[in-house]
Amino acid sequence: MSSNNKKSRQGLCHTLWYALALNGDFYENARNTQPNQRLALSIVILAAISHAIGSGVILLINRATVFVLLTGLLIDAIAIVAGYYFWTFTIFKIGQWLKPIDPTYGDLLIPIGFAYAPQVLNFLTLIPLLGQPIELILALWSLLAVIVAVRQGLDITTRGATFICLVGWPLIQIAIGFVQVLEQQLVRWTS
């Protein structure tokens, strides 16, 4: 294993740890270094893969066809990544509306990408009887992480960050629920 791969994996593990711990200083300094942009996107992609794995196992249990399985995995992963960009955009626009802000949309992508760290554990939703509660806990944990990221990134109060984040969060949850219903309908149509 090369030295760069080892450093990269170690950097990702440390980043995940600080992001999961809701470390305010970590989120405040997140946008200050260029490699963090790659790390943030890596976390979002890992979250999308993790969510797709959980959904994929459920689709397999429901005896989905190969077409439905692949379509479901693709839609699931794309929905998570698109949700990340959409939620960041809503946070950016509401932040601009509430007060003139210095960070750009691109600057917010990094700390909010790190806030997707709890979603890396989304594959755990395939545990029988615990899938729904785990999904809810991970969604709330991500919401808290995004609130910390926005509070630190926009240099605003926790109350202001909570308001900003709660505007887009229900839309993301509805979209994820819609994708899950769509996957279930695909299984029924092809059965």
XYZ file of N, CA, C and O in Angstrom:
764
model
N 0.859 -1.175 0.000
C 0.000 0.000 0.000
C 0.904 1.237 0.000
O 1.823 1.359 0.789
N 0.612 2.161 -0.895
C 1.441 3.352 -0.993
C 1.184 4.290 0.182
O 0.148 4.238 0.844
N 2.146 5.155 0.404
C 2.060 6.119 1.510
C 0.878 7.070 1.321
O 0.195 7.438 2.273
N 0.625 7.488 0.062
C -0.488 8.408 -0.213
C -1.838 7.763 0.077
O -2.738 8.413 0.600
N -2.000 6.477 -0.282
C -3.269 5.781 0.002
C -3.492 5.664 1.498
O -4.609 5.825 1.979
N -2.425 5.364 2.242
C -2.540 5.230 3.691
C -2.918 6.570 4.321
O -3.786 6.641 5.178
N -2.267 7.656 3.872
C -2.582 8.992 4.388
C -4.010 9.395 4.030
O -4.713 9.978 4.836
N -4.421 9.055 2.806
C -5.766 9.403 2.360
C -6.818 8.683 3.202
O -7.801 9.289 3.622
N -6.613 7.378 3.453
C -7.564 6.616 4.258
C -7.576 7.133 5.693
O -8.624 7.255 6.305
N -6.392 7.453 6.218
C -6.300 7.980 7.579
C -7.004 9.338 7.655
O -7.719 9.618 8.619
N -6.826 10.178 6.624
C -7.494 11.478 6.588
C -8.999 11.335 6.547
O -9.729 12.060 7.217
N -9.489 10.353 5.785
C -10.922 10.116 5.708
C -11.466 9.633 7.046
O -12.513 10.097 7.505
N -10.746 8.735 7.709
C -11.202 8.226 9.013
C -11.254 9.335 10.055
O -12.228 9.436 10.805
N -10.208 10.170 10.101
C -10.204 11.285 11.055
C -11.331 12.272 10.743
O -12.000 12.768 11.653
N -11.527 12.539 9.473
C -12.587 13.454 9.065
C -13.951 12.917 9.482
O -14.782 13.649 10.028
N -14.190 11.631 9.225
C -15.453 11.019 9.629
C -15.646 11.115 11.140
O -16.741 11.436 11.611
N -14.586 10.852 11.892
C -14.683 10.894 13.353
C -15.078 12.290 13.848
O -15.995 12.442 14.643
N -14.361 13.315 13.381
C -14.662 14.678 13.820
C -16.050 15.120 13.368
O -16.756 15.818 14.091
N -16.443 14.719 12.173
C -17.766 15.076 11.663
C -18.858 14.388 12.480
O -19.858 15.016 12.837
N -18.668 13.108 12.791
C -19.656 12.374 13.577
C -19.766 12.916 15.002
O -20.832 12.888 15.607
N -18.653 13.433 15.531
C -18.632 13.964 16.896
C -19.227 15.374 16.982
O -19.312 15.939 18.073
N -19.634 15.938 15.844
C -20.217 17.283 15.786
C -19.267 18.336 16.345
O -19.687 19.282 17.022
N -17.987 18.202 16.053
C -16.946 19.097 16.518
C -17.068 20.447 15.803
O -16.793 20.545 14.604
N -17.483 21.477 16.530
C -17.690 22.801 15.956
C -16.448 23.395 15.322
O -16.520 23.994 14.243
N -15.287 23.260 15.972
C -14.039 23.792 15.413
C -13.703 23.110 14.096
O -13.222 23.745 13.155
N -13.953 21.816 14.026
C -13.700 21.071 12.800
C -14.534 21.652 11.656
O -14.023 21.895 10.564
N -15.817 21.877 11.905
C -16.695 22.410 10.857
C -16.316 23.846 10.485
O -16.445 24.239 9.331
N -15.879 24.608 11.469
C -15.502 25.995 11.183
C -14.279 26.068 10.279
O -14.190 26.920 9.404
N -13.327 25.170 10.469
C -12.102 25.169 9.674
C -12.206 24.325 8.411
O -11.252 24.241 7.653
N -13.347 23.717 8.179
C -13.496 22.764 7.075
C -13.224 23.362 5.705
O -12.617 22.719 4.866
N -13.642 24.568 5.477
C -13.519 25.127 4.124
C -12.179 25.795 3.862
O -11.957 26.338 2.786
N -11.270 25.725 4.825
C -10.005 26.439 4.696
C -8.915 25.713 3.918
O -7.905 26.306 3.609
N -9.104 24.447 3.606
C -8.081 23.723 2.847
C -8.703 23.027 1.647
O -9.807 22.486 1.723
N -8.002 23.036 0.537
C -8.501 22.504 -0.721
C -8.778 20.998 -0.690
O -9.788 20.563 -1.237
N -7.936 20.153 -0.056
C -8.238 18.716 -0.075
C -9.577 18.378 0.590
O -10.135 17.315 0.329
N -10.078 19.257 1.419
C -11.347 18.992 2.097
C -12.515 18.898 1.124
O -13.493 18.215 1.405
N -12.418 19.571 -0.016
C -13.491 19.494 -1.002
C -13.627 18.057 -1.500
O -14.731 17.530 -1.613
N -12.507 17.422 -1.763
C -12.520 16.023 -2.206
C -13.029 15.109 -1.099
O -13.797 14.184 -1.343
N -12.586 15.363 0.137
C -13.036 14.559 1.278
C -14.542 14.690 1.497
O -15.227 13.697 1.750
N -15.056 15.904 1.401
C -16.493 16.131 1.599
C -17.296 15.381 0.546
O -18.288 14.709 0.873
N -16.878 15.466 -0.712
C -17.584 14.752 -1.766
C -17.455 13.238 -1.581
O -18.410 12.493 -1.832
N -16.311 12.784 -1.097
C -16.120 11.351 -0.823
C -17.105 10.870 0.232
O -17.670 9.778 0.118
N -17.316 11.680 1.268
C -18.260 11.309 2.325
C -19.679 11.238 1.772
O -20.426 10.302 2.069
N -20.058 12.187 0.936
C -21.397 12.172 0.345
C -21.561 10.944 -0.558
O -22.598 10.277 -0.526
N -20.544 10.617 -1.323
C -20.610 9.438 -2.194
C -20.676 8.160 -1.362
O -21.454 7.249 -1.671
N -19.891 8.089 -0.287
C -19.979 6.925 0.611
C -21.374 6.814 1.229
O -21.917 5.717 1.379
N -21.948 7.951 1.592
C -23.313 7.952 2.144
C -24.303 7.441 1.102
O -25.206 6.655 1.423
N -24.136 7.868 -0.144
C -25.028 7.418 -1.214
C -24.880 5.916 -1.444
O -25.882 5.203 -1.600
N -23.647 5.431 -1.444
C -23.408 3.989 -1.628
C -23.991 3.209 -0.460
O -24.638 2.172 -0.651
N -23.800 3.704 0.746
C -24.319 3.027 1.926
C -25.845 2.942 1.887
O -26.434 1.902 2.177
N -26.482 4.035 1.503
C -27.944 4.052 1.402
C -28.401 3.090 0.310
O -29.378 2.355 0.483
N -27.677 3.081 -0.809
C -28.027 2.184 -1.912
C -27.857 0.720 -1.500
O -28.672 -0.125 -1.874
N -26.834 0.413 -0.720
C -26.632 -0.967 -0.252
C -27.810 -1.399 0.612
O -28.353 -2.496 0.434
N -28.195 -0.556 1.551
C -29.344 -0.878 2.406
C -30.599 -1.110 1.589
O -31.323 -2.093 1.777
N -30.855 -0.228 0.640
C -32.035 -0.375 -0.215
C -31.909 -1.592 -1.125
O -32.888 -2.293 -1.375
N -30.689 -1.839 -1.607
C -30.459 -2.976 -2.495
C -30.739 -4.301 -1.813
O -31.351 -5.202 -2.407
N -30.326 -4.434 -0.571
C -30.588 -5.673 0.173
C -32.091 -5.857 0.360
O -32.619 -6.960 0.192
N -32.779 -4.781 0.672
C -34.233 -4.863 0.837
C -34.898 -5.249 -0.491
O -35.819 -6.071 -0.519
N -34.401 -4.672 -1.603
C -34.940 -5.047 -2.909
C -34.684 -6.524 -3.208
O -35.542 -7.216 -3.753
N -33.502 -7.015 -2.844
C -33.194 -8.437 -3.054
C -34.098 -9.333 -2.218
O -34.566 -10.374 -2.697
N -34.342 -8.935 -0.987
C -35.239 -9.706 -0.123
C -36.636 -9.773 -0.735
O -37.318 -10.791 -0.649
N -37.038 -8.685 -1.380
C -38.352 -8.640 -2.034
C -38.327 -9.245 -3.438
O -39.285 -9.078 -4.193
N -37.212 -9.885 -3.770
C -37.057 -10.598 -5.043
C -37.224 -9.700 -6.261
O -37.942 -10.029 -7.216
N -36.568 -8.572 -6.204
C -36.603 -7.650 -7.331
C -35.814 -8.239 -8.502
O -34.849 -8.978 -8.310
N -36.227 -7.900 -9.690
C -35.489 -8.329 -10.876
C -34.173 -7.560 -10.934
O -33.987 -6.546 -10.251
N -33.270 -8.026 -11.771
C -31.968 -7.362 -11.914
C -32.161 -5.922 -12.384
O -31.506 -5.008 -11.887
N -33.081 -5.726 -13.333
C -33.350 -4.376 -13.833
C -33.819 -3.455 -12.713
O -33.331 -2.335 -12.561
N -34.765 -3.922 -11.917
C -35.303 -3.115 -10.812
C -34.214 -2.861 -9.771
O -34.089 -1.744 -9.260
N -33.415 -3.878 -9.485
C -32.341 -3.724 -8.510
C -31.351 -2.647 -8.956
O -31.039 -1.725 -8.201
N -30.875 -2.742 -10.187
C -29.910 -1.765 -10.692
C -30.526 -0.368 -10.803
O -29.885 0.623 -10.451
N -31.776 -0.311 -11.260
C -32.463 0.980 -11.354
C -32.643 1.588 -9.973
O -32.397 2.783 -9.768
N -33.059 0.764 -9.016
C -33.246 1.241 -7.649
C -31.947 1.744 -7.032
O -31.930 2.793 -6.378
N -30.858 0.998 -7.234
C -29.559 1.418 -6.699
C -29.126 2.751 -7.293
O -28.645 3.635 -6.579
N -29.301 2.883 -8.594
C -28.904 4.121 -9.269
C -29.748 5.306 -8.798
O -29.218 6.364 -8.455
N -31.056 5.118 -8.752
C -31.948 6.197 -8.307
C -31.635 6.578 -6.862
O -31.584 7.763 -6.516
N -31.407 5.586 -6.021
C -31.111 5.821 -4.608
C -29.841 6.643 -4.438
O -29.815 7.632 -3.703
N -28.786 6.237 -5.100
C -27.501 6.944 -4.983
C -27.603 8.364 -5.531
O -27.110 9.318 -4.909
N -28.244 8.510 -6.676
C -28.391 9.846 -7.274
C -29.231 10.748 -6.373
O -28.938 11.935 -6.221
N -30.262 10.187 -5.751
C -31.129 10.982 -4.872
C -30.353 11.542 -3.676
O -30.553 12.696 -3.291
N -29.451 10.742 -3.107
C -28.660 11.221 -1.965
C -27.732 12.351 -2.393
O -27.649 13.399 -1.744
N -27.036 12.166 -3.501
C -26.092 13.194 -3.973
C -26.853 14.457 -4.392
O -26.456 15.576 -4.041
N -27.960 14.296 -5.118
C -28.758 15.459 -5.526
C -29.328 16.173 -4.300
O -29.372 17.411 -4.256
N -29.751 15.400 -3.293
C -30.265 15.990 -2.062
C -29.214 16.842 -1.362
O -29.522 17.907 -0.814
N -27.983 16.377 -1.387
C -26.858 17.131 -0.794
C -26.709 18.492 -1.472
O -26.630 19.525 -0.798
N -26.690 18.501 -2.798
C -26.536 19.764 -3.522
C -27.751 20.661 -3.320
O -27.630 21.877 -3.146
N -28.951 20.084 -3.329
C -30.173 20.870 -3.154
C -30.248 21.464 -1.751
O -30.562 22.646 -1.584
N -29.970 20.647 -0.737
C -30.033 21.138 0.637
C -29.011 22.246 0.864
O -29.310 23.269 1.480
N -27.808 22.081 0.334
C -26.776 23.118 0.457
C -27.244 24.397 -0.230
O -27.052 25.500 0.291
N -27.878 24.253 -1.385
C -28.365 25.428 -2.110
C -29.452 26.158 -1.318
O -29.437 27.394 -1.230
N -30.391 25.412 -0.728
C -31.443 26.071 0.059
C -30.844 26.774 1.272
O -31.254 27.884 1.607
N -29.875 26.138 1.902
C -29.208 26.761 3.059
C -28.496 28.041 2.630
O -28.588 29.078 3.292
N -27.804 27.994 1.511
C -27.085 29.158 0.992
C -28.052 30.299 0.689
O -27.828 31.444 1.099
N -29.142 29.989 -0.005
C -30.098 31.043 -0.387
C -30.803 31.641 0.824
O -30.970 32.859 0.916
N -31.211 30.816 1.769
C -31.872 31.339 2.968
C -30.874 32.143 3.798
O -31.209 33.186 4.347
N -29.628 31.670 3.860
C -28.582 32.416 4.559
C -28.356 33.782 3.943
O -28.169 34.774 4.652
N -28.385 33.857 2.615
C -28.251 35.146 1.932
C -29.433 36.055 2.245
O -29.275 37.258 2.405
N -30.609 35.476 2.307
C -31.813 36.244 2.547
C -31.832 36.802 3.967
O -32.215 37.954 4.192
N -31.419 35.985 4.952
C -31.453 36.421 6.352
C -30.386 37.450 6.674
O -30.613 38.357 7.457
N -29.232 37.265 6.107
C -28.151 38.233 6.326
C -27.135 38.066 5.218
O -26.951 36.974 4.690
N -26.490 39.164 4.841
C -25.442 39.023 3.833
C -24.353 38.086 4.378
O -23.867 38.274 5.485
N -24.032 37.067 3.609
C -23.053 36.092 4.086
C -21.822 36.099 3.197
O -21.899 36.376 2.011
N -20.703 35.810 3.824
C -19.449 35.755 3.096
C -19.248 34.442 2.349
O -18.786 34.458 1.227
N -19.545 33.304 2.970
C -19.266 32.055 2.264
C -20.084 31.933 0.975
O -21.226 32.369 0.904
N -19.454 31.359 -0.012
C -20.141 31.093 -1.260
C -20.838 29.740 -1.167
O -20.623 28.989 -0.213
N -21.610 29.426 -2.176
C -22.258 28.113 -2.244
C -21.194 27.024 -2.183
O -21.339 26.045 -1.452
N -20.121 27.204 -2.916
C -19.023 26.230 -2.914
C -18.383 26.072 -1.546
O -17.987 24.969 -1.164
N -18.284 27.166 -0.799
C -17.714 27.098 0.553
C -18.595 26.268 1.484
O -18.101 25.601 2.383
N -19.905 26.329 1.289
C -20.821 25.575 2.146
C -20.869 24.091 1.784
O -21.239 23.263 2.615
N -20.503 23.756 0.555
C -20.522 22.347 0.149
C -19.601 21.496 1.018
O -19.914 20.341 1.308
N -18.483 22.050 1.464
C -17.520 21.262 2.241
C -18.064 20.914 3.624
O -18.182 19.735 3.954
N -18.410 21.901 4.469
C -18.898 21.507 5.801
C -20.200 20.704 5.756
O -20.391 19.784 6.549
N -21.081 21.008 4.817
C -22.322 20.245 4.727
C -22.041 18.834 4.210
O -22.673 17.871 4.639
N -21.063 18.700 3.332
C -20.646 17.359 2.895
C -20.124 16.542 4.061
O -20.439 15.354 4.195
N -19.352 17.174 4.935
C -18.859 16.480 6.132
C -20.020 16.086 7.044
O -19.979 15.062 7.711
N -21.060 16.912 7.058
C -22.211 16.632 7.920
C -23.003 15.411 7.444
O -23.855 14.914 8.168
N -22.714 14.926 6.275
C -23.344 13.695 5.785
C -22.671 12.448 6.362
O -23.074 11.330 6.046
N -21.678 12.619 7.218
C -20.954 11.487 7.799
C -21.866 10.451 8.461
O -21.648 9.248 8.273
N -22.892 10.834 9.221
C -23.755 9.802 9.805
C -24.423 8.915 8.743
O -24.697 7.741 8.989
N -24.647 9.463 7.569
C -25.298 8.707 6.506
C -24.411 7.586 5.958
O -24.910 6.684 5.283
N -23.121 7.631 6.258
C -22.219 6.551 5.847
C -22.635 5.245 6.533
O -22.359 4.154 6.039
N -23.329 5.350 7.640
C -23.794 4.168 8.381
C -25.178 3.695 7.926
O -25.768 2.809 8.540
N -25.678 4.244 6.856
C -27.039 3.950 6.404
C -27.256 2.502 5.994
O -28.382 2.033 5.957
N -26.202 1.777 5.698
C -26.352 0.360 5.361
C -26.949 -0.424 6.534
O -27.515 -1.495 6.349
N -26.844 0.119 7.750
C -27.403 -0.545 8.930
C -28.928 -0.605 8.908
O -29.530 -1.347 9.684
N -29.543 0.154 8.001
C -31.005 0.145 7.919
C -31.546 -1.197 7.445
O -32.743 -1.432 7.524
N -30.684 -2.076 6.988
C -31.158 -3.389 6.546
C -31.359 -4.359 7.704
O -31.854 -5.463 7.514
N -31.032 -3.951 8.934
C -31.250 -4.806 10.105
C -32.759 -4.962 10.323
O -33.471 -3.961 10.458
N -33.237 -6.187 10.340
C -34.685 -6.399 10.494
C -35.239 -5.720 11.755
O -34.619 -5.744 12.811
N -36.382 -5.132 11.596
C -37.145 -4.438 12.644
C -36.480 -3.150 13.139
O -37.126 -2.357 13.809
N -35.221 -2.943 12.859
C -34.542 -1.734 13.324
C -34.233 -0.759 12.184
O -33.717 0.326 12.432
N -34.539 -1.153 10.957
C -34.209 -0.322 9.801
C -34.793 1.075 9.863
O -34.073 2.062 9.702
N -36.090 1.171 10.104
C -36.748 2.483 10.157
C -36.224 3.348 11.302
O -35.902 4.517 11.084
N -36.125 2.807 12.536
C -35.576 3.640 13.621
C -34.130 4.079 13.357
O -33.767 5.215 13.650
N -33.322 3.195 12.797
C -31.933 3.559 12.484
C -31.909 4.665 11.442
O -31.151 5.631 11.560
N -32.758 4.547 10.428
C -32.812 5.575 9.387
C -33.202 6.927 9.981
O -32.627 7.956 9.638
N -34.156 6.930 10.894
C -34.579 8.173 11.543
C -33.462 8.755 12.401
O -33.189 9.963 12.353
N -32.787 7.915 13.166
C -31.681 8.377 14.016
C -30.569 8.976 13.156
O -30.037 10.055 13.468
N -30.219 8.307 12.066
C -29.161 8.817 11.191
C -29.570 10.127 10.524
O -28.753 11.038 10.372
N -30.843 10.241 10.149
C -31.328 11.483 9.541
C -31.260 12.635 10.549
O -30.823 13.745 10.211
N -31.668 12.369 11.791
C -31.600 13.415 12.824
C -30.162 13.773 13.169
O -29.839 14.944 13.391
N -29.288 12.771 13.200
C -27.866 13.014 13.470
C -27.270 13.889 12.363
O -26.524 14.833 12.633
N -27.623 13.598 11.117
C -27.149 14.427 10.005
C -27.703 15.841 10.099
O -26.996 16.810 9.819
N -28.974 15.956 10.506
C -29.560 17.288 10.679
C -28.774 18.078 11.725
O -28.438 19.245 11.508
N -28.468 17.445 12.855
C -27.677 18.126 13.891
C -26.296 18.517 13.359
O -25.803 19.609 13.645
N -25.683 17.624 12.596
C -24.362 17.924 12.029
C -24.444 19.098 11.062
O -23.566 19.972 11.059
N -25.487 19.143 10.250
C -25.633 20.257 9.310
C -25.889 21.551 10.070
O -25.373 22.611 9.694
N -26.653 21.497 11.153
C -26.877 22.703 11.964
C -25.548 23.224 12.507
O -25.262 24.422 12.446
N -24.712 22.321 13.014
C -23.388 22.735 13.512
C -22.561 23.303 12.364
O -21.918 24.352 12.504
N -22.572 22.638 11.213
C -21.796 23.101 10.057
C -22.257 24.481 9.602
O -21.428 25.351 9.310
N -23.564 24.700 9.563
C -24.098 25.992 9.130
C -23.813 27.071 10.174
O -23.432 28.189 9.834
N -23.977 26.723 11.439
C -23.675 27.689 12.511
C -22.223 28.160 12.404
O -21.944 29.353 12.459
N -21.333 27.228 12.217
C -19.915 27.578 12.140
C -19.574 28.223 10.795
O -18.821 29.186 10.741
N -20.144 27.682 9.709
C -19.816 28.180 8.376
C -20.345 29.569 8.092
O -19.716 30.356 7.407
N -21.525 29.879 8.621
C -22.127 31.191 8.392
C -21.906 32.147 9.553
O -22.317 33.298 9.488
N -21.307 31.634 10.629
C -21.049 32.428 11.829
C -22.352 33.068 12.335
O -22.458 34.295 12.465
N -23.346 32.212 12.591
C -24.634 32.666 13.092
C -24.972 31.884 14.353
O -24.259 30.966 14.737
N -26.079 32.239 14.975
C -26.500 31.554 16.202
C -27.022 30.155 15.879
O -27.384 29.863 14.731
N -27.086 29.329 16.896
C -27.626 27.979 16.724
C -29.091 28.050 16.308
O -29.539 27.275 15.455
N -29.837 28.977 16.874
C -31.248 29.144 16.517
C -31.390 29.501 15.033
O -32.231 28.939 14.319
N -30.574 30.423 14.565
C -30.622 30.808 13.147
C -30.234 29.649 12.237
O -30.866 29.417 11.206
N -29.201 28.917 12.622
C -28.776 27.762 11.829
C -29.851 26.690 11.798
O -30.104 26.071 10.761
N -30.511 26.489 12.934
C -31.585 25.493 13.002
C -32.723 25.878 12.066
O -33.230 25.040 11.307
N -33.113 27.140 12.083
C -34.185 27.609 11.201
C -33.815 27.387 9.737
O -34.604 26.846 8.960
N -32.616 27.790 9.371
C -32.162 27.658 7.982
C -32.181 26.194 7.539
O -32.653 25.853 6.464
N -31.676 25.321 8.389
C -31.571 23.900 8.033
C -32.926 23.212 8.000
O -33.145 22.308 7.187
N -33.825 23.616 8.883
C -35.130 22.963 8.943
C -36.027 23.303 7.752
O -37.004 22.597 7.505
N -35.698 24.340 7.014
C -36.500 24.669 5.840
C -36.311 23.610 4.749
O -37.275 23.142 4.149
N -35.080 23.211 4.495
C -34.810 22.241 3.430
C -34.893 20.792 3.858
O -35.140 19.913 3.035
N -34.699 20.516 5.155
C -34.644 19.128 5.639
C -35.918 18.328 5.358
O -35.836 17.202 4.866
N -37.108 18.873 5.627
C -38.315 18.083 5.324
C -38.426 17.742 3.832
O -38.885 16.663 3.477
N -37.998 18.656 2.980
C -38.052 18.380 1.543
C -37.146 17.205 1.179
O -37.524 16.347 0.369
N -35.976 17.150 1.791
C -35.042 16.048 1.543
C -35.649 14.740 2.046
O -35.584 13.712 1.367
N -36.250 14.758 3.228
C -36.850 13.547 3.787
C -38.025 13.067 2.932
O -38.194 11.867 2.719
N -38.812 13.996 2.422
C -39.928 13.629 1.541
C -39.392 13.013 0.247
O -39.917 12.013 -0.236
N -38.339 13.607 -0.294
C -37.746 13.071 -1.529
C -37.207 11.660 -1.311
O -37.409 10.777 -2.152
N -36.544 11.424 -0.173
C -36.019 10.091 0.123
C -37.171 9.101 0.281
O -37.116 7.979 -0.235
N -38.232 9.508 0.967
C -39.413 8.651 1.107
C -40.046 8.352 -0.241
O -40.466 7.220 -0.515
N -40.091 9.350 -1.123
C -40.636 9.161 -2.462
C -39.813 8.136 -3.239
O -40.373 7.276 -3.928
N -38.496 8.223 -3.129
C -37.617 7.264 -3.814
C -37.879 5.854 -3.291
O -37.946 4.891 -4.069
N -38.044 5.703 -1.984
C -38.312 4.380 -1.417
C -39.649 3.830 -1.900
O -39.757 2.650 -2.231
N -40.669 4.669 -1.977
C -41.976 4.233 -2.485
C -41.849 3.858 -3.964
O -42.416 2.850 -4.406
N -41.101 4.647 -4.717
C -40.879 4.358 -6.133
C -40.211 2.994 -6.310
O -40.612 2.204 -7.174
N -39.209 2.707 -5.474
C -38.535 1.405 -5.543
C -39.516 0.271 -5.237
O -39.507 -0.756 -5.913
N -40.372 0.451 -4.243
C -41.363 -0.573 -3.908
C -42.350 -0.778 -5.048
O -42.744 -1.910 -5.345
N -42.747 0.311 -5.684
C -43.666 0.207 -6.824
C -43.002 -0.519 -7.996
O -43.651 -1.314 -8.675
N -41.730 -0.259 -8.223
C -41.000 -0.951 -9.290
C -40.991 -2.453 -9.039
O -41.156 -3.247 -9.961
N -40.802 -2.846 -7.788
C -40.805 -4.269 -7.440
C -42.183 -4.866 -7.717
O -42.295 -5.949 -8.308
N -43.235 -4.164 -7.341
C -44.607 -4.673 -7.560
C -44.940 -4.786 -9.043
O -45.595 -5.716 -9.474
N -44.516 -3.767 -9.829
C -44.840 -3.760 -11.255
C -44.145 -4.896 -11.997
O -44.662 -5.384 -12.988
N -42.951 -5.261 -11.536
C -42.197 -6.301 -12.242
C -42.423 -7.689 -11.671
O -41.900 -8.654 -12.192
N -43.177 -7.793 -10.586
C -43.431 -9.110 -9.995
C -44.556 -9.835 -10.688
O -45.430 -9.316 -11.240
